[in-house]
Amino acid sequence: EDQVTQSPEALRLQEGESSSLNCSYTVSGLRGLFWYRQDPGKGPEFLFTLYSAGEEKEKERLKATLTKKESFLHITAPKPEDSATYLCAVQAAPQGAQKLVFGQGTRLTINP
Amino acid sequence: GAGVSQSPSNKVTEKGKDVELRCDPISGHTALYWYRQSLGQGLEFLIYFQGNSAPDKSGLPSDRFSAERTGGSVSTLTIQRTQQEDSAVYLCASSRTPNTEAFFGQGTRLTVV
């Protein structure tokens, strides 16, 4: 069964304090790994897609990386507006397995 | 439209009543997904549409849940004889093709009283 585990469950940082969020996955062949950001009361907002080990994507203060077993979301010099729940999801390779399997998320709080 | 639109935003219903939730995907997106997010829980897959067909219904929790999609566009999720455990946020997402990133709507918060 495809599984996604995110750690930590919650993380509090001071503004400017860099850190990383982890997403470990077990999947029968990876088609893609997706990172989303979710603010309270809103739907998830797409951030990145990673397709193969070694791939990296960047957007502003965020950088996502991928290995064969896990992905990291690095946050550099975060600001309070980066506070949100960050979700990781995988899409398995077998044809017809189009659904995204989500982790439980990491709730990130950036204190000013 | 510019994004995925869901209606209503909030729905309060009495136990035992039927409800319909609507999703308008991004124009031109062929793939459409329904997910459920319960309080403090992760996103739970319900059903996937490619065009008007639903090749994966594996996440529907019971036969009280059904969904359809018409014209390759609008989708409706119907819950019959609602129960309190159906209370959750129902999220719809669409993607240009099945292998590309999915964009989510703001969700419908369903409360069964």
Short mmCIF file of C-alpha atoms in Angstrom, two decimals:
data_model
loop_
_atom_site.label_atom_id
_atom_site.label_comp_id
_atom_site.label_asym_id
_atom_site.label_seq_id
_atom_site.Cartn_x
_atom_site.Cartn_y
_atom_site.Cartn_z
CA GLU A 1 0.00 0.00 0.00
CA ASP A 2 1.27 3.47 -0.91
CA GLN A 3 2.15 5.53 2.17
CA VAL A 4 3.37 9.04 2.88
CA THR A 5 4.74 10.15 6.26
CA GLN A 6 5.54 13.75 7.03
CA SER A 7 7.67 15.04 9.90
CA PRO A 8 7.57 16.89 12.12
CA GLU A 9 3.81 17.23 12.69
CA ALA A 10 4.34 20.81 13.83
CA LEU A 11 7.26 23.21 13.71
CA ARG A 12 7.70 26.64 15.24
CA LEU A 13 10.49 28.88 13.95
CA GLN A 14 11.58 32.43 14.49
CA GLU A 15 11.49 34.72 11.49
CA GLY A 16 14.71 34.20 9.54
CA GLU A 17 15.42 30.78 11.07
CA SER A 18 15.88 28.28 8.21
CA SER A 19 14.75 24.66 8.48
CA SER A 20 13.54 21.63 6.52
CA LEU A 21 10.35 19.57 6.40
CA ASN A 22 10.53 15.87 5.60
CA CYS A 23 8.28 13.67 3.48
CA SER A 24 9.05 9.94 3.45
CA TYR A 25 7.19 7.76 1.00
CA THR A 26 6.63 4.12 0.12
CA VAL A 27 5.09 3.66 -3.29
CA SER A 28 5.01 1.02 -5.99
CA GLY A 29 6.90 3.14 -8.48
CA LEU A 30 6.81 6.92 -8.26
CA ARG A 31 5.21 8.92 -11.02
CA GLY A 32 5.39 12.24 -9.20
CA LEU A 33 5.73 13.85 -5.79
CA PHE A 34 3.78 17.02 -5.08
CA TRP A 35 4.09 19.73 -2.43
CA TYR A 36 1.13 21.88 -1.46
CA ARG A 37 0.57 24.68 1.02
CA GLN A 38 -2.75 24.92 2.87
CA ASP A 39 -3.93 27.95 4.82
CA PRO A 40 -6.74 27.58 7.39
CA GLY A 41 -10.17 27.39 5.76
CA LYS A 42 -8.76 27.15 2.25
CA GLY A 43 -7.98 24.47 -0.28
CA PRO A 44 -4.40 23.30 -0.86
CA GLU A 45 -2.30 25.56 -3.07
CA PHE A 46 0.10 23.86 -5.48
CA LEU A 47 3.81 24.53 -4.93
CA PHE A 48 6.02 21.97 -6.70
CA THR A 49 6.11 18.72 -8.65
CA LEU A 50 9.19 16.47 -8.57
CA TYR A 51 9.48 13.47 -10.87
CA SER A 52 12.87 11.84 -10.36
CA ALA A 53 15.56 11.44 -7.72
CA GLY A 54 18.02 14.31 -7.71
CA GLU A 55 15.51 16.81 -9.01
CA GLU A 56 15.20 20.18 -7.25
CA LYS A 57 12.67 22.99 -7.62
CA GLU A 58 12.79 26.49 -6.09
CA LYS A 59 10.27 29.23 -5.50
CA GLU A 60 11.10 32.30 -3.44
CA ARG A 61 12.18 31.03 0.00
CA LEU A 62 11.21 27.42 -0.70
CA LYS A 63 13.26 24.65 -2.26
CA ALA A 64 12.07 21.07 -2.75
CA THR A 65 14.39 18.12 -3.27
CA LEU A 66 13.76 14.45 -4.01
CA THR A 67 15.55 11.17 -3.33
CA LYS A 68 14.37 7.62 -3.93
CA LYS A 69 12.79 7.44 -0.46
CA GLU A 70 12.03 10.98 0.65
CA SER A 71 11.59 14.60 -0.22
CA PHE A 72 12.60 17.70 1.69
CA LEU A 73 11.06 21.14 1.65
CA HIS A 74 13.75 23.60 2.68
CA ILE A 75 12.62 26.98 3.94
CA THR A 76 15.27 29.69 3.92
CA ALA A 77 14.92 32.81 6.07
CA PRO A 78 11.16 32.32 6.52
CA LYS A 79 8.71 35.15 7.11
CA PRO A 80 5.48 35.07 9.15
CA GLU A 81 3.47 34.81 5.92
CA ASP A 82 5.08 31.41 5.31
CA SER A 83 3.04 30.06 8.23
CA ALA A 84 0.74 27.33 6.89
CA THR A 85 0.32 23.57 6.73
CA TYR A 86 2.57 22.00 4.11
CA LEU A 87 1.28 18.84 2.46
CA CYS A 88 3.21 16.23 0.53
CA ALA A 89 1.52 13.81 -1.87
CA VAL A 90 2.64 11.03 -4.19
CA GLN A 91 1.20 9.64 -7.38
CA ALA A 92 2.07 6.02 -8.06
CA ALA A 93 3.33 4.78 -11.40
CA PRO A 94 0.88 2.02 -12.34
CA GLN A 95 -1.52 3.06 -15.06
CA GLY A 96 -4.89 3.92 -13.64
CA ALA A 97 -3.45 4.83 -10.24
CA GLN A 98 -4.08 8.50 -10.77
CA LYS A 99 -5.00 9.46 -7.24
CA LEU A 100 -2.73 11.46 -5.00
CA VAL A 101 -1.87 9.89 -1.65
CA PHE A 102 -1.32 12.62 0.92
CA GLY A 103 0.66 12.78 4.13
CA GLN A 104 -0.81 14.26 7.29
CA GLY A 105 1.03 17.54 6.77
CA THR A 106 3.44 19.69 8.75
CA ARG A 107 1.95 22.70 10.50
CA LEU A 108 4.56 25.48 10.25
CA THR A 109 4.42 28.61 12.40
CA ILE A 110 6.85 31.47 11.87
CA ASN A 111 7.01 33.90 14.75
CA PRO A 112 7.97 37.53 14.04
CA GLY B 1 -12.88 30.28 -14.88
CA ALA B 2 -9.62 31.25 -13.24
CA GLY B 3 -9.69 28.47 -10.67
CA VAL B 4 -11.66 25.52 -9.38
CA SER B 5 -14.98 26.66 -7.99
CA GLN B 6 -17.02 24.74 -5.43
CA SER B 7 -20.50 25.39 -4.13
CA PRO B 8 -21.85 25.81 -1.61
CA SER B 9 -18.99 26.97 0.60
CA ASN B 10 -20.82 25.76 3.67
CA LYS B 11 -23.70 23.35 4.09
CA VAL B 12 -25.50 22.40 7.28
CA THR B 13 -27.92 19.50 6.91
CA GLU B 14 -29.96 17.28 9.16
CA LYS B 15 -29.01 13.67 9.63
CA GLY B 16 -30.77 11.49 7.09
CA LYS B 17 -31.11 14.18 4.42
CA ASP B 18 -29.45 14.04 0.99
CA VAL B 19 -26.91 16.67 -0.10
CA GLU B 20 -25.34 17.63 -3.42
CA LEU B 21 -21.95 19.30 -3.69
CA ARG B 22 -20.89 20.95 -6.93
CA CYS B 23 -17.48 21.41 -8.53
CA ASP B 24 -16.63 23.56 -11.56
CA PRO B 25 -13.11 22.63 -12.68
CA ILE B 26 -10.65 24.81 -14.53
CA SER B 27 -11.68 25.04 -18.17
CA GLY B 28 -9.95 22.45 -20.33
CA HIS B 29 -8.88 20.23 -17.43
CA THR B 30 -9.70 16.62 -18.25
CA ALA B 31 -8.98 15.08 -14.85
CA LEU B 32 -11.12 15.79 -11.79
CA TYR B 33 -10.75 14.50 -8.23
CA TRP B 34 -12.83 14.57 -5.05
CA TYR B 35 -11.15 14.41 -1.65
CA ARG B 36 -12.43 14.61 1.91
CA GLN B 37 -10.63 16.28 4.81
CA SER B 38 -11.92 15.58 8.29
CA LEU B 39 -10.91 17.70 11.29
CA GLY B 40 -7.24 17.11 12.00
CA GLN B 41 -6.98 14.45 9.32
CA GLY B 42 -5.17 14.26 6.02
CA LEU B 43 -6.80 14.38 2.62
CA GLU B 44 -8.71 11.19 1.84
CA PHE B 45 -9.22 10.29 -1.83
CA LEU B 46 -12.80 9.64 -2.87
CA ILE B 47 -13.09 9.42 -6.67
CA TYR B 48 -11.25 10.30 -9.89
CA PHE B 49 -12.78 11.27 -13.24
CA GLN B 50 -11.12 11.27 -16.63
CA GLY B 51 -13.55 13.09 -18.86
CA ASN B 52 -16.99 11.85 -17.85
CA SER B 53 -15.77 8.41 -16.80
CA ALA B 54 -14.75 7.42 -13.28
CA PRO B 55 -12.01 4.79 -13.59
CA ASP B 56 -11.24 4.95 -9.87
CA LYS B 57 -14.07 5.05 -7.33
CA SER B 58 -12.10 3.14 -4.73
CA GLY B 59 -12.26 5.86 -2.09
CA LEU B 60 -16.03 6.22 -1.85
CA PRO B 61 -16.74 5.15 1.75
CA SER B 62 -20.16 3.58 1.17
CA ASP B 63 -22.94 3.21 -1.36
CA ARG B 64 -24.49 6.38 0.08
CA PHE B 65 -21.83 8.30 -1.84
CA SER B 66 -22.00 8.80 -5.60
CA ALA B 67 -20.61 11.25 -8.10
CA GLU B 68 -21.06 12.15 -11.70
CA ARG B 69 -19.44 14.44 -14.23
CA THR B 70 -21.14 15.82 -17.28
CA GLY B 71 -19.82 17.46 -20.44
CA GLY B 72 -16.30 16.78 -19.26
CA SER B 73 -16.75 19.69 -16.92
CA VAL B 74 -19.03 20.11 -13.89
CA SER B 75 -19.09 17.37 -11.29
CA THR B 76 -21.59 16.67 -8.53
CA LEU B 77 -20.91 14.63 -5.41
CA THR B 78 -24.08 13.31 -3.81
CA ILE B 79 -24.35 11.96 -0.29
CA GLN B 80 -27.60 10.18 0.53
CA ARG B 81 -29.02 9.72 4.02
CA THR B 82 -26.24 11.79 5.59
CA GLN B 83 -24.69 10.67 8.87
CA GLN B 84 -22.75 12.70 11.43
CA GLU B 85 -19.52 11.00 10.39
CA ASP B 86 -19.95 12.54 6.94
CA SER B 87 -19.16 15.95 8.45
CA ALA B 88 -15.94 17.14 6.79
CA VAL B 89 -14.55 19.50 4.17
CA TYR B 90 -15.07 18.12 0.67
CA LEU B 91 -12.41 19.27 -1.75
CA CYS B 92 -12.45 19.10 -5.52
CA ALA B 93 -9.35 19.35 -7.70
CA SER B 94 -8.70 19.34 -11.43
CA SER B 95 -5.64 18.87 -13.60
CA ARG B 96 -4.93 19.45 -17.26
CA THR B 97 -4.01 15.79 -17.70
CA PRO B 98 -3.89 12.91 -15.20
CA ASN B 99 -0.13 13.22 -14.77
CA THR B 100 0.12 16.93 -14.09
CA GLU B 101 -0.36 18.98 -10.96
CA ALA B 102 -3.86 19.21 -9.54
CA PHE B 103 -5.39 22.54 -8.49
CA PHE B 104 -7.86 22.57 -5.63
CA GLY B 105 -11.01 24.53 -4.95
CA GLN B 106 -11.71 26.15 -1.61
CA GLY B 107 -13.85 23.24 -0.47
CA THR B 108 -17.36 22.72 0.84
CA ARG B 109 -17.64 22.43 4.61
CA LEU B 110 -20.42 19.94 5.36
CA THR B 111 -21.88 19.75 8.84
CA VAL B 112 -24.44 17.06 9.63
CA VAL B 113 -26.49 17.81 12.73
#
